[in-house]
mmCIF file of C-alpha atoms in Angstrom:
data_model
loop_
_atom_site.group_PDB
_atom_site.id
_atom_site.type_symbol
_atom_site.label_atom_id
_atom_site.label_comp_id
_atom_site.label_asym_id
_atom_site.label_seq_id
_atom_site.Cartn_x
_atom_site.Cartn_y
_atom_site.Cartn_z
ATOM 1 C CA MET A 738 2.870 52.859 31.640
ATOM 2 C CA ARG A 739 4.067 49.510 31.925
ATOM 3 C CA LYS A 740 3.628 49.187 33.625
ATOM 4 C CA ARG A 741 5.009 48.156 32.936
ATOM 5 C CA LEU A 742 7.907 47.077 34.386
ATOM 6 C CA ARG A 743 10.040 45.862 31.880
ATOM 7 C CA ALA A 744 13.778 44.247 32.136
ATOM 8 C CA ASN A 745 16.656 43.461 29.987
ATOM 9 C CA ARG A 746 15.454 45.420 26.687
ATOM 10 C CA LYS A 747 17.863 45.952 24.311
ATOM 11 C CA VAL A 748 19.194 49.911 23.663
ATOM 12 C CA ALA A 749 18.474 49.089 20.075
ATOM 13 C CA THR A 750 14.491 50.011 20.652
ATOM 14 C CA THR A 751 15.032 52.421 22.892
ATOM 15 C CA ILE A 752 14.852 55.240 19.607
ATOM 16 C CA ALA A 753 11.532 55.740 19.725
ATOM 17 C CA ALA A 754 11.969 57.012 23.292
ATOM 18 C CA ALA A 755 14.055 59.593 22.177
ATOM 19 C CA LEU A 756 12.084 60.412 20.136
ATOM 20 C CA VAL A 757 8.880 61.048 22.451
ATOM 21 C CA CYS A 758 8.354 64.629 23.202
ATOM 22 C CA ALA A 759 5.199 66.598 25.189
ATOM 23 C CA THR A 760 4.501 63.126 27.803
ATOM 24 C CA PRO A 761 4.261 62.885 31.569
ATOM 25 C CA LEU A 762 6.298 60.619 33.493
ATOM 26 C CA LEU A 763 7.180 59.066 36.169
ATOM 27 C CA LEU A 764 11.174 59.040 37.445
ATOM 28 C CA VAL A 765 13.317 55.910 39.513
ATOM 29 C CA GLY A 766 16.795 56.643 39.369
ATOM 30 C CA CYS A 767 17.344 60.461 37.938
ATOM 31 C CA THR A 768 19.070 63.357 38.760
ATOM 32 C CA SER A 769 17.899 66.519 37.282
ATOM 33 C CA LYS A 770 18.699 70.100 36.874
ATOM 34 C CA THR A 771 16.752 73.060 35.243
ATOM 35 C CA ASP A 772 18.464 74.098 31.975
ATOM 36 C CA SER A 773 18.143 77.669 30.300
ATOM 37 C CA GLU A 774 14.133 76.543 29.092
ATOM 38 C CA GLY A 775 12.843 76.005 32.101
ATOM 39 C CA ALA A 776 12.461 71.735 31.654
ATOM 40 C CA ILE A 777 13.741 70.089 35.022
ATOM 41 C CA LYS A 778 16.026 68.057 34.117
ATOM 42 C CA VAL A 779 16.625 64.829 34.995
ATOM 43 C CA THR A 780 19.656 62.749 34.444
ATOM 44 C CA SER A 781 18.993 58.975 35.595
ATOM 45 C CA SER A 782 21.529 56.624 36.282
ATOM 46 C CA ASP A 783 21.019 52.725 37.537
ATOM 47 C CA SER A 784 20.667 53.705 41.280
ATOM 48 C CA GLU A 785 19.778 57.188 41.522
ATOM 49 C CA CYS A 786 17.315 59.826 40.248
ATOM 50 C CA ASP A 787 18.063 63.583 41.938
ATOM 51 C CA LEU A 788 16.412 66.549 41.310
ATOM 52 C CA ALA A 789 17.908 69.853 40.248
ATOM 53 C CA SER A 790 15.000 71.263 41.489
ATOM 54 C CA THR A 791 11.777 69.732 43.203
ATOM 55 C CA GLU A 792 9.872 73.092 42.100
ATOM 56 C CA ALA A 793 6.615 73.591 39.590
ATOM 57 C CA GLN A 794 4.307 75.954 38.591
ATOM 58 C CA THR A 795 1.354 75.393 37.446
ATOM 59 C CA GLY A 796 -0.282 74.391 33.674
ATOM 60 C CA ASP A 797 2.272 72.400 31.587
ATOM 61 C CA VAL A 798 5.869 70.823 33.599
ATOM 62 C CA ASP A 799 7.847 70.307 31.232
ATOM 63 C CA PHE A 800 11.412 67.368 31.375
ATOM 64 C CA THR A 801 13.469 66.131 29.889
ATOM 65 C CA VAL A 802 15.525 63.131 30.966
ATOM 66 C CA THR A 803 18.790 62.144 30.409
ATOM 67 C CA ASN A 804 19.920 58.858 31.073
ATOM 68 C CA ASN A 805 23.598 58.128 32.132
ATOM 69 C CA GLY A 806 22.907 54.430 34.210
ATOM 70 C CA THR A 807 23.544 51.556 32.308
ATOM 71 C CA LYS A 808 20.449 49.819 32.068
ATOM 72 C CA VAL A 809 17.087 50.962 30.094
ATOM 73 C CA THR A 810 14.749 53.414 33.074
ATOM 74 C CA GLU A 811 11.969 54.232 32.902
ATOM 75 C CA PHE A 812 10.508 58.348 33.935
ATOM 76 C CA TYR A 813 6.819 58.601 34.995
ATOM 77 C CA VAL A 814 4.680 61.680 37.277
ATOM 78 C CA TYR A 815 2.059 60.354 39.126
ATOM 79 C CA GLY A 816 -1.363 62.256 39.931
ATOM 80 C CA ASN A 817 -3.016 62.977 43.675
ATOM 81 C CA ASN A 818 -5.515 59.536 43.260
ATOM 82 C CA ASN A 819 -2.282 57.854 42.711
ATOM 83 C CA ARG A 820 -3.153 58.285 38.320
ATOM 84 C CA VAL A 821 0.412 57.476 35.527
ATOM 85 C CA LEU A 822 -0.381 60.769 34.495
ATOM 86 C CA GLY A 823 1.768 60.390 31.886
ATOM 87 C CA GLU A 824 5.369 58.330 31.102
ATOM 88 C CA VAL A 825 8.740 57.449 28.570
ATOM 89 C CA GLU A 826 9.142 54.407 28.568
ATOM 90 C CA ASN A 827 12.503 52.514 26.523
ATOM 91 C CA ILE A 828 15.279 55.279 27.674
ATOM 92 C CA GLY A 829 18.811 53.992 26.757
ATOM 93 C CA PRO A 830 22.035 54.255 28.470
ATOM 94 C CA GLY A 831 22.874 57.622 26.574
ATOM 95 C CA VAL A 832 19.547 58.662 25.461
ATOM 96 C CA SER A 833 16.883 61.571 25.874
ATOM 97 C CA GLY A 834 13.728 62.196 26.499
ATOM 98 C CA ASN A 835 11.057 64.927 26.862
ATOM 99 C CA LEU A 836 7.803 65.155 28.343
ATOM 100 C CA THR A 837 5.275 68.140 29.087
ATOM 101 C CA VAL A 838 2.727 67.337 31.876
ATOM 102 C CA GLU A 839 -0.745 69.395 32.182
ATOM 103 C CA ILE A 840 -0.744 69.838 36.340
ATOM 104 C CA VAL A 841 -3.444 72.237 36.466
ATOM 105 C CA ASP A 842 -3.819 72.000 40.412
ATOM 106 C CA PRO A 843 -0.752 73.187 43.270
ATOM 107 C CA GLY A 844 0.023 70.413 45.074
ATOM 108 C CA THR A 845 2.291 67.757 46.374
ATOM 109 C CA TYR A 846 2.741 65.834 42.685
ATOM 110 C CA THR A 847 5.235 61.841 43.142
ATOM 111 C CA VAL A 848 7.985 61.376 40.471
ATOM 112 C CA ALA A 849 9.971 58.503 39.749
ATOM 113 C CA CYS A 850 12.407 56.992 38.267
ATOM 114 C CA LYS A 851 12.502 52.896 36.972
ATOM 115 C CA PRO A 852 16.413 51.514 36.070
ATOM 116 C CA GLY A 853 15.641 48.632 35.082
ATOM 117 C CA MET A 854 12.150 49.016 33.815
ATOM 118 C CA VAL A 855 11.890 46.827 37.550
ATOM 119 C CA GLY A 856 10.122 47.043 41.184
ATOM 120 C CA THR A 857 8.528 50.767 41.954
ATOM 121 C CA GLY A 858 11.400 52.985 41.206
ATOM 122 C CA ILE A 859 13.009 55.508 43.340
ATOM 123 C CA ARG A 860 10.239 57.824 44.339
ATOM 124 C CA LYS A 861 10.161 61.297 44.806
ATOM 125 C CA GLU A 862 8.184 64.271 45.883
ATOM 126 C CA ILE A 863 7.564 67.487 43.431
ATOM 127 C CA THR A 864 6.444 70.859 44.014
ATOM 128 C CA VAL A 865 3.707 72.570 41.717
ATOM 129 C CA SER A 866 2.525 75.876 42.603
ATOM 130 C CA GLY A 867 0.355 78.311 41.894
ATOM 131 C CA GLU A 868 -3.061 79.191 41.069
ATOM 132 C CA LYS A 869 -5.856 76.445 40.207
ATOM 133 C CA LYS A 870 -6.283 76.255 36.209
ATOM 134 C CA GLU A 871 -8.127 74.497 33.965
ATOM 135 C CA LYS A 872 -6.881 72.362 31.452
ATOM 136 C CA ALA A 873 -6.500 73.333 28.807
ATOM 137 C CA GLU A 874 -8.929 73.400 25.693
ATOM 138 C CA VAL A 875 -8.854 69.802 23.587
ATOM 139 C CA PRO A 876 -10.180 70.523 20.112
ATOM 140 C CA ALA A 877 -13.081 69.094 19.283
ATOM 141 C CA ASP A 878 -13.071 65.317 17.200
ATOM 142 C CA VAL A 879 -9.797 64.173 19.343
ATOM 143 C CA ASN A 880 -12.130 64.270 22.287
ATOM 144 C CA ALA A 881 -14.473 62.689 19.834
ATOM 145 C CA ALA A 882 -12.154 59.962 19.196
ATOM 146 C CA LYS A 883 -11.213 59.478 23.041
ATOM 147 C CA VAL A 884 -14.571 59.064 23.619
ATOM 148 C CA ALA A 885 -14.946 56.381 19.933
ATOM 149 C CA TYR A 886 -11.917 54.976 21.776
ATOM 150 C CA LEU A 887 -13.346 54.856 25.447
ATOM 151 C CA GLY A 888 -15.913 52.625 23.719
ATOM 152 C CA TYR A 889 -13.669 49.876 22.199
ATOM 153 C CA VAL A 890 -12.040 49.661 25.582
ATOM 154 C CA ARG A 891 -14.773 49.937 27.278
ATOM 155 C CA ASN A 892 -15.400 46.509 24.873
ATOM 156 C CA GLN A 893 -12.755 45.116 25.090
ATOM 157 C CA LEU A 894 -12.686 45.048 28.751
ATOM 158 C CA ASN A 895 -16.154 43.484 28.896
ATOM 159 C CA THR A 896 -14.703 40.587 26.882
ATOM 160 C CA LEU A 897 -11.875 40.457 29.113
ATOM 161 C CA GLN A 898 -14.127 40.064 31.701
ATOM 162 C CA ALA A 899 -16.066 36.823 30.829
ATOM 163 C CA GLN A 900 -12.682 35.594 29.046
ATOM 164 C CA THR A 901 -10.785 35.651 32.108
ATOM 165 C CA GLN A 902 -13.893 33.687 34.135
ATOM 166 C CA SER A 903 -13.977 30.650 32.235
ATOM 167 C CA PHE A 904 -9.195 30.663 32.372
ATOM 168 C CA VAL A 905 -10.190 30.548 36.386
ATOM 169 C CA ASN A 906 -13.813 28.732 36.585
ATOM 170 C CA ASN A 907 -10.957 26.037 34.247
ATOM 171 C CA VAL A 908 -7.253 25.844 36.743
ATOM 172 C CA LYS A 909 -8.951 25.942 39.892
ATOM 173 C CA SER A 910 -11.533 22.740 38.422
ATOM 174 C CA GLY A 911 -8.538 21.274 37.266
ATOM 175 C CA ASN A 912 -9.209 21.864 33.357
ATOM 176 C CA LEU A 913 -5.477 22.169 32.427
ATOM 177 C CA ASP A 914 -5.958 21.774 28.854
ATOM 178 C CA ALA A 915 -8.223 23.521 28.616
ATOM 179 C CA ALA A 916 -6.235 26.884 29.812
ATOM 180 C CA ARG A 917 -3.857 26.751 28.764
ATOM 181 C CA ALA A 918 -5.492 26.956 24.992
ATOM 182 C CA GLN A 919 -7.886 29.668 26.487
ATOM 183 C CA PHE A 920 -4.271 31.805 27.320
ATOM 184 C CA GLY A 921 -3.533 33.651 24.488
ATOM 185 C CA LEU A 922 -7.296 34.596 23.210
ATOM 186 C CA VAL A 923 -7.601 35.482 27.468
ATOM 187 C CA ARG A 924 -4.938 38.015 27.563
ATOM 188 C CA THR A 925 -5.772 39.486 23.594
ATOM 189 C CA PRO A 926 -7.586 42.510 24.888
ATOM 190 C CA TYR A 927 -6.046 43.406 27.802
ATOM 191 C CA GLU A 928 -2.694 43.226 25.854
ATOM 192 C CA ARG A 929 -5.197 45.633 22.954
ATOM 193 C CA ILE A 930 -5.695 48.283 25.676
ATOM 194 C CA GLU A 931 -2.846 48.710 27.112
ATOM 195 C CA PRO A 932 -2.507 52.129 26.916
ATOM 196 C CA VAL A 933 -5.532 52.823 29.394
ATOM 197 C CA ALA A 934 -4.649 49.296 32.002
ATOM 198 C CA GLU A 935 -0.502 51.179 32.677
ATOM 199 C CA SER A 936 -2.933 54.179 33.662
ATOM 200 C CA PHE A 937 -3.237 51.848 36.899
ATOM 201 C CA PRO A 938 0.475 51.786 38.463
ATOM 202 C CA ASP A 939 -0.897 49.009 41.816
ATOM 203 C CA LEU A 940 -4.077 46.871 38.736
ATOM 204 C CA ASP A 941 -2.003 46.674 35.746
ATOM 205 C CA PRO A 942 1.602 45.159 37.491
ATOM 206 C CA ALA A 943 -1.303 42.946 39.614
ATOM 207 C CA ILE A 944 -2.513 41.980 36.487
ATOM 208 C CA ASP A 945 0.300 41.526 33.558
ATOM 209 C CA MET A 946 3.901 41.653 36.120
ATOM 210 C CA ARG A 947 6.265 39.623 34.813
ATOM 211 C CA TRP A 948 8.925 37.566 36.617
ATOM 212 C CA ASP A 949 11.790 40.564 36.259
ATOM 213 C CA ASP A 950 8.803 43.272 38.135
ATOM 214 C CA THR A 951 9.003 40.646 41.433
ATOM 215 C CA GLU A 952 13.350 41.803 41.892
ATOM 216 C CA ASN A 953 14.255 38.453 42.555
ATOM 217 C CA GLY A 954 10.954 37.546 43.889
ATOM 218 C CA THR A 955 11.199 39.658 46.609
ATOM 219 C CA GLN A 956 8.362 40.998 45.671
ATOM 220 C CA PRO A 957 5.076 39.116 45.477
ATOM 221 C CA PHE A 958 4.133 37.545 41.685
ATOM 222 C CA THR A 959 0.528 37.584 41.147
ATOM 223 C CA GLY A 960 -1.448 37.674 37.623
ATOM 224 C CA PHE A 961 -1.145 36.151 34.273
ATOM 225 C CA HIS A 962 1.946 35.771 33.909
ATOM 226 C CA ARG A 963 2.239 33.339 37.174
ATOM 227 C CA ILE A 964 -0.314 30.911 36.402
ATOM 228 C CA GLU A 965 0.939 30.693 32.381
ATOM 229 C CA ARG A 966 3.697 29.648 34.524
ATOM 230 C CA PHE A 967 1.960 26.461 36.547
ATOM 231 C CA LEU A 968 -0.115 25.665 34.130
ATOM 232 C CA TRP A 969 3.840 25.842 30.940
ATOM 233 C CA PRO A 970 6.513 24.327 34.727
ATOM 234 C CA PRO A 971 10.046 25.891 33.336
ATOM 235 C CA GLN A 972 11.955 22.743 31.855
ATOM 236 C CA PRO A 973 15.558 22.531 32.012
ATOM 237 C CA ASN A 974 16.415 23.117 28.802
ATOM 238 C CA GLU A 975 14.598 26.935 29.591
ATOM 239 C CA ILE A 976 16.823 27.782 32.150
ATOM 240 C CA GLY A 977 19.300 30.293 32.060
ATOM 241 C CA ASP A 978 20.438 34.332 31.656
ATOM 242 C CA GLY A 979 19.657 34.827 28.174
ATOM 243 C CA GLU A 980 16.488 36.487 26.688
ATOM 244 C CA GLY A 981 14.003 34.950 26.563
ATOM 245 C CA GLN A 982 15.101 32.217 29.300
ATOM 246 C CA ILE A 983 13.933 31.437 31.865
ATOM 247 C CA SER A 984 15.819 33.045 35.365
ATOM 248 C CA PRO A 985 17.667 29.922 37.983
ATOM 249 C CA ALA A 986 15.589 32.246 40.142
ATOM 250 C CA ASP A 987 12.505 32.522 38.682
ATOM 251 C CA ALA A 988 12.506 28.446 38.867
ATOM 252 C CA ALA A 989 13.296 27.802 41.754
ATOM 253 C CA ASN A 990 11.049 29.748 43.097
ATOM 254 C CA ALA A 991 8.065 27.627 40.210
ATOM 255 C CA LYS A 992 9.410 24.729 42.360
ATOM 256 C CA ALA A 993 8.616 25.689 45.879
ATOM 257 C CA THR A 994 5.189 27.931 45.296
ATOM 258 C CA ASP A 995 3.655 27.281 41.909
ATOM 259 C CA THR A 996 1.261 24.777 44.463
ATOM 260 C CA LYS A 997 -2.475 23.476 42.635
ATOM 261 C CA ALA A 998 -3.212 25.672 46.287
ATOM 262 C CA ASN A 999 -1.505 28.453 46.042
ATOM 263 C CA ILE A 1000 -2.825 28.782 42.004
ATOM 264 C CA ASP A 1001 -6.185 28.751 42.890
ATOM 265 C CA GLN A 1002 -5.871 31.524 45.257
ATOM 266 C CA GLN A 1003 -3.787 33.338 42.543
ATOM 267 C CA ALA A 1004 -6.317 32.287 39.990
ATOM 268 C CA ASP A 1005 -8.545 33.696 42.521
ATOM 269 C CA LEU A 1006 -6.969 37.349 42.535
ATOM 270 C CA LEU A 1007 -6.904 37.997 39.299
ATOM 271 C CA LEU A 1008 -10.154 37.735 38.417
ATOM 272 C CA ALA A 1009 -10.577 40.506 41.462
ATOM 273 C CA ASN A 1010 -7.982 42.644 39.575
ATOM 274 C CA VAL A 1011 -9.774 42.490 36.179
ATOM 275 C CA ASN A 1012 -13.056 43.210 37.950
ATOM 276 C CA LYS A 1013 -12.218 45.773 39.447
ATOM 277 C CA LEU A 1014 -10.193 47.686 36.405
ATOM 278 C CA HIS A 1015 -13.373 47.202 34.045
ATOM 279 C CA ASP A 1016 -15.224 48.430 36.638
ATOM 280 C CA GLU A 1017 -13.327 51.675 37.449
ATOM 281 C CA VAL A 1018 -12.756 51.683 33.483
ATOM 282 C CA ASN A 1019 -16.110 52.016 33.351
ATOM 283 C CA LYS A 1020 -17.578 54.990 35.534
ATOM 284 C CA PRO A 1021 -19.117 58.025 34.417
ATOM 285 C CA ASP A 1022 -15.946 59.844 35.690
ATOM 286 C CA PHE A 1023 -13.155 57.996 34.372
ATOM 287 C CA ASN A 1024 -10.729 59.942 32.127
ATOM 288 C CA PHE A 1025 -7.743 58.494 29.899
ATOM 289 C CA GLU A 1026 -5.333 61.399 29.269
ATOM 290 C CA THR A 1027 -5.976 62.699 26.417
ATOM 291 C CA ARG A 1028 -1.648 62.677 25.557
ATOM 292 C CA SER A 1029 -1.326 59.844 26.646
ATOM 293 C CA PHE A 1030 -4.448 58.434 24.383
ATOM 294 C CA VAL A 1031 -2.781 60.686 21.073
ATOM 295 C CA GLN A 1032 0.658 58.845 22.460
ATOM 296 C CA GLY A 1033 -1.176 55.290 22.903
ATOM 297 C CA ALA A 1034 -0.185 54.032 19.035
ATOM 298 C CA GLN A 1035 3.073 53.861 19.337
ATOM 299 C CA ALA A 1036 3.311 53.116 22.780
ATOM 300 C CA LEU A 1037 1.337 49.397 21.624
ATOM 301 C CA ILE A 1038 3.749 48.921 19.095
ATOM 302 C CA ASP A 1039 6.734 49.473 21.841
ATOM 303 C CA GLU A 1040 4.988 47.402 23.554
ATOM 304 C CA VAL A 1041 5.706 45.276 21.276
ATOM 305 C CA ALA A 1042 9.436 46.531 20.133
ATOM 306 C CA ALA A 1043 10.364 46.499 23.458
ATOM 307 C CA THR A 1044 9.410 43.700 25.449
ATOM 308 C CA LYS A 1045 7.925 40.840 23.266
ATOM 309 C CA VAL A 1046 10.113 40.302 20.328
ATOM 310 C CA ASN A 1047 13.609 38.263 22.090
ATOM 311 C CA GLY A 1048 10.835 36.452 24.192
ATOM 312 C CA GLU A 1049 10.323 37.246 27.105
ATOM 313 C CA GLU A 1050 6.819 38.520 27.630
ATOM 314 C CA ASP A 1051 5.763 34.445 28.140
ATOM 315 C CA ARG A 1052 8.678 33.374 28.044
ATOM 316 C CA TYR A 1053 6.730 30.009 29.404
ATOM 317 C CA SER A 1054 3.771 29.933 26.731
ATOM 318 C CA HIS A 1055 5.767 31.124 24.189
ATOM 319 C CA THR A 1056 2.035 33.090 22.931
ATOM 320 C CA ASP A 1057 3.925 35.949 22.140
ATOM 321 C CA LEU A 1058 2.114 35.638 19.065
ATOM 322 C CA TRP A 1059 -0.648 36.319 20.463
ATOM 323 C CA ASP A 1060 0.101 39.746 22.495
ATOM 324 C CA PHE A 1061 1.929 41.130 18.935
ATOM 325 C CA ALA A 1062 -0.742 40.395 17.446
ATOM 326 C CA ALA A 1063 -3.094 42.411 19.912
ATOM 327 C CA ASN A 1064 -1.045 45.147 20.383
ATOM 328 C CA VAL A 1065 -0.695 46.124 16.911
ATOM 329 C CA ASP A 1066 -4.966 46.035 17.349
ATOM 330 C CA GLY A 1067 -5.217 47.686 19.455
ATOM 331 C CA SER A 1068 -2.701 50.543 17.416
ATOM 332 C CA GLU A 1069 -5.066 50.554 14.838
ATOM 333 C CA THR A 1070 -8.198 50.943 15.937
ATOM 334 C CA VAL A 1071 -6.145 54.261 17.975
ATOM 335 C CA ILE A 1072 -5.653 55.868 14.439
ATOM 336 C CA ALA A 1073 -8.609 54.353 12.766
ATOM 337 C CA THR A 1074 -10.271 56.697 15.741
ATOM 338 C CA MET A 1075 -7.481 59.541 14.941
ATOM 339 C CA GLN A 1076 -7.038 59.163 11.235
ATOM 340 C CA PRO A 1077 -9.679 62.098 10.520
ATOM 341 C CA ILE A 1078 -8.033 64.771 11.436
ATOM 342 C CA ILE A 1079 -4.563 62.891 10.260
ATOM 343 C CA SER A 1080 -5.911 62.899 7.298
ATOM 344 C CA ALA A 1081 -7.067 65.644 7.307
ATOM 345 C CA LYS A 1082 -3.832 67.582 8.208
ATOM 346 C CA ASP A 1083 -1.263 64.942 6.260
ATOM 347 C CA GLN A 1084 -2.459 62.158 3.868
ATOM 348 C CA PRO A 1085 1.316 61.670 2.819
ATOM 349 C CA LEU A 1086 1.961 60.553 6.647
ATOM 350 C CA MET A 1087 -1.597 58.269 7.126
ATOM 351 C CA ASP A 1088 -1.079 56.645 4.411
ATOM 352 C CA LYS A 1089 2.514 55.759 4.990
ATOM 353 C CA ILE A 1090 0.717 54.618 8.411
ATOM 354 C CA THR A 1091 -1.883 52.448 7.198
ATOM 355 C CA ALA A 1092 1.229 50.793 4.633
ATOM 356 C CA GLN A 1093 3.199 50.113 7.620
ATOM 357 C CA PHE A 1094 0.715 48.467 9.560
ATOM 358 C CA ALA A 1095 0.135 46.149 6.479
ATOM 359 C CA ASP A 1096 3.615 45.404 6.634
ATOM 360 C CA VAL A 1097 3.392 44.234 10.440
ATOM 361 C CA ARG A 1098 0.185 42.379 10.120
ATOM 362 C CA ALA A 1099 1.155 40.221 6.870
ATOM 363 C CA ALA A 1100 5.205 39.131 8.858
ATOM 364 C CA ILE A 1101 2.710 37.948 11.695
ATOM 365 C CA ASN A 1102 0.368 36.867 9.945
ATOM 366 C CA GLN A 1103 2.779 34.262 7.724
ATOM 367 C CA PHE A 1104 3.206 32.802 10.989
ATOM 368 C CA GLN A 1105 -1.311 32.160 12.295
ATOM 369 C CA GLN A 1106 -1.690 28.025 12.729
ATOM 370 C CA GLY A 1107 -5.262 27.128 12.777
ATOM 371 C CA GLU A 1108 -7.330 29.854 14.952
ATOM 372 C CA GLY A 1109 -4.405 31.840 16.794
ATOM 373 C CA TYR A 1110 -0.281 31.065 16.047
ATOM 374 C CA VAL A 1111 2.553 28.997 16.138
ATOM 375 C CA SER A 1112 4.870 28.448 19.125
ATOM 376 C CA TYR A 1113 7.352 31.757 19.495
ATOM 377 C CA THR A 1114 10.049 28.336 19.631
ATOM 378 C CA GLN A 1115 9.291 28.388 16.139
ATOM 379 C CA VAL A 1116 10.113 32.010 14.321
ATOM 380 C CA THR A 1117 14.211 31.932 14.287
ATOM 381 C CA GLN A 1118 16.766 34.661 14.342
ATOM 382 C CA GLU A 1119 16.838 35.895 10.919
ATOM 383 C CA GLN A 1120 12.438 36.342 11.378
ATOM 384 C CA ARG A 1121 12.316 38.036 14.240
ATOM 385 C CA LYS A 1122 15.158 39.893 12.744
ATOM 386 C CA ASP A 1123 12.326 40.837 10.359
ATOM 387 C CA LEU A 1124 9.455 41.072 12.694
ATOM 388 C CA SER A 1125 11.065 44.039 14.311
ATOM 389 C CA ALA A 1126 12.557 46.312 12.436
ATOM 390 C CA LYS A 1127 9.250 46.464 10.343
ATOM 391 C CA ILE A 1128 7.885 47.442 14.241
ATOM 392 C CA ASP A 1129 10.743 50.108 14.799
ATOM 393 C CA ALA A 1130 9.958 51.409 10.811
ATOM 394 C CA LEU A 1131 6.037 51.870 12.230
ATOM 395 C CA SER A 1132 6.938 52.833 15.355
ATOM 396 C CA ALA A 1133 8.933 55.848 14.235
ATOM 397 C CA THR A 1134 6.387 56.620 11.827
ATOM 398 C CA LEU A 1135 4.198 57.071 14.924
ATOM 399 C CA SER A 1136 5.442 59.146 16.811
ATOM 400 C CA GLN A 1137 5.050 62.002 14.043
ATOM 401 C CA VAL A 1138 0.914 62.314 15.650
ATOM 402 C CA PRO A 1139 1.087 63.564 18.542
ATOM 403 C CA GLY A 1140 2.184 66.975 16.691
ATOM 404 C CA ILE A 1141 -0.230 66.209 13.963
ATOM 405 C CA VAL A 1142 -2.680 66.349 16.295
ATOM 406 C CA LEU A 1143 -1.933 68.205 19.692
ATOM 407 C CA PRO A 1144 -0.043 70.337 17.650
ATOM 408 C CA GLN A 1145 1.816 72.945 20.070
#
C-alpha cells in the first residue's frame, strides 16, 4: 500500500492512479456518497474524510474516490487484523480512482484517506452486513502464478534478513564505510517485494518510512532511512524545501538525535522488524490478496514514478538508482509469473510490456558503475525527465494487466 506514506508527489504522476480499477483502499481525508451504481463515493480533501454511507454488504464492495483537495492522497481498506485488503495511491487533485474490495466476512472494517500521503491518515469505520460468503474462485493459472511469486518473495526475504544482519553489525561495530557501501544493496530485496511488504501497515513504515512520514517529527523516525541519515549527515547545501532536499526540521532533528547510541537502538529495531516480516510471510497460512498480486507490477513501477524519480526516497545517500532497479526487478518478476496468461489472451500487449521494460532497464543501466550505480546527483534533469517518461509509459501499459488476468 505504501505504505507507503509519501509526500510532495507530482500531480503528473497521478495519471496512472486514475487508471486503477477494482482495487481495495484505505481512506484518509475523504468525503463520500453512494453513486447510482451502488459504489461508495469518497471525496478526499486536505483535512476531511467524509463518508456519505458507512454501510456495505458482503461480497465486492466498490469505491469511487475523488480528490477535491490540493494534496495527492491515498485510500486504503483494512481488515480486522489490520492487514491491508486493498489500496489506491497517487490520487492527485481533481483525479478519481475506482476500487473494488472483496469482503466475505460481516463485521466492522477501517478505511482511511491520507492527504499528502503521510501519517496514519484520517480513519473511519464501515459496517459490512450480510451472510458470510466464500471468496470468489480464482482461476487455477492465476493461483499457480501467485504461488510462484510468493516463492520469489520468500527467497528475497531470506536475502533481506541475512543482508540486514550484516548491515546492522557494521553499523553497531562502527564500520560505517562498510555500512555505507552496503546501503543500496541491503535495501534491494525489500524494494523488489514492496507490494507484499506494504500489506503490513505497521511493519512496512517501521522498516522503510521517510522523514515525511513522521509528521514533521511528531512520530518516531525508524528504519533504513533513519540509519541512512546517520551514515550521510545532512550537509548545508542539501537543506531546503525543494524536491529531493532535506527539510530544515529534518536536518535539525538529525543534529539533535542521530547519536551513535540512538542509531544502535534503531539498528536493532530494524533487524527485529525485518525478522518479523520474514516470519509473517513464511507462515503457512500467509495469504497475499490476489488483486494486489495482479496489480503488483504496476504498483512497483508507480513507486519509481511517484517517490523516486525526484530524488525523494534516498535523499541523504542519493542511492536512488539502486531502488529504481530493484522496483523494476520486482515488477518484471510479477509479470514473468503471469506471462503465459497474458500472452494467451493478448500477445501484442505482452510484446509491448517486454519492449517497455527493456527501455526502462536501458535507461537505468546507463548509470551503472562497477557493481552498483552512480550517485543520483549525477543524473541531469533532462535524463530524469527521459526516465520518468519511460516509466510513465510502462505504468500505463501495466494498468491493463489486471483486466486481462482477472476479467470481470
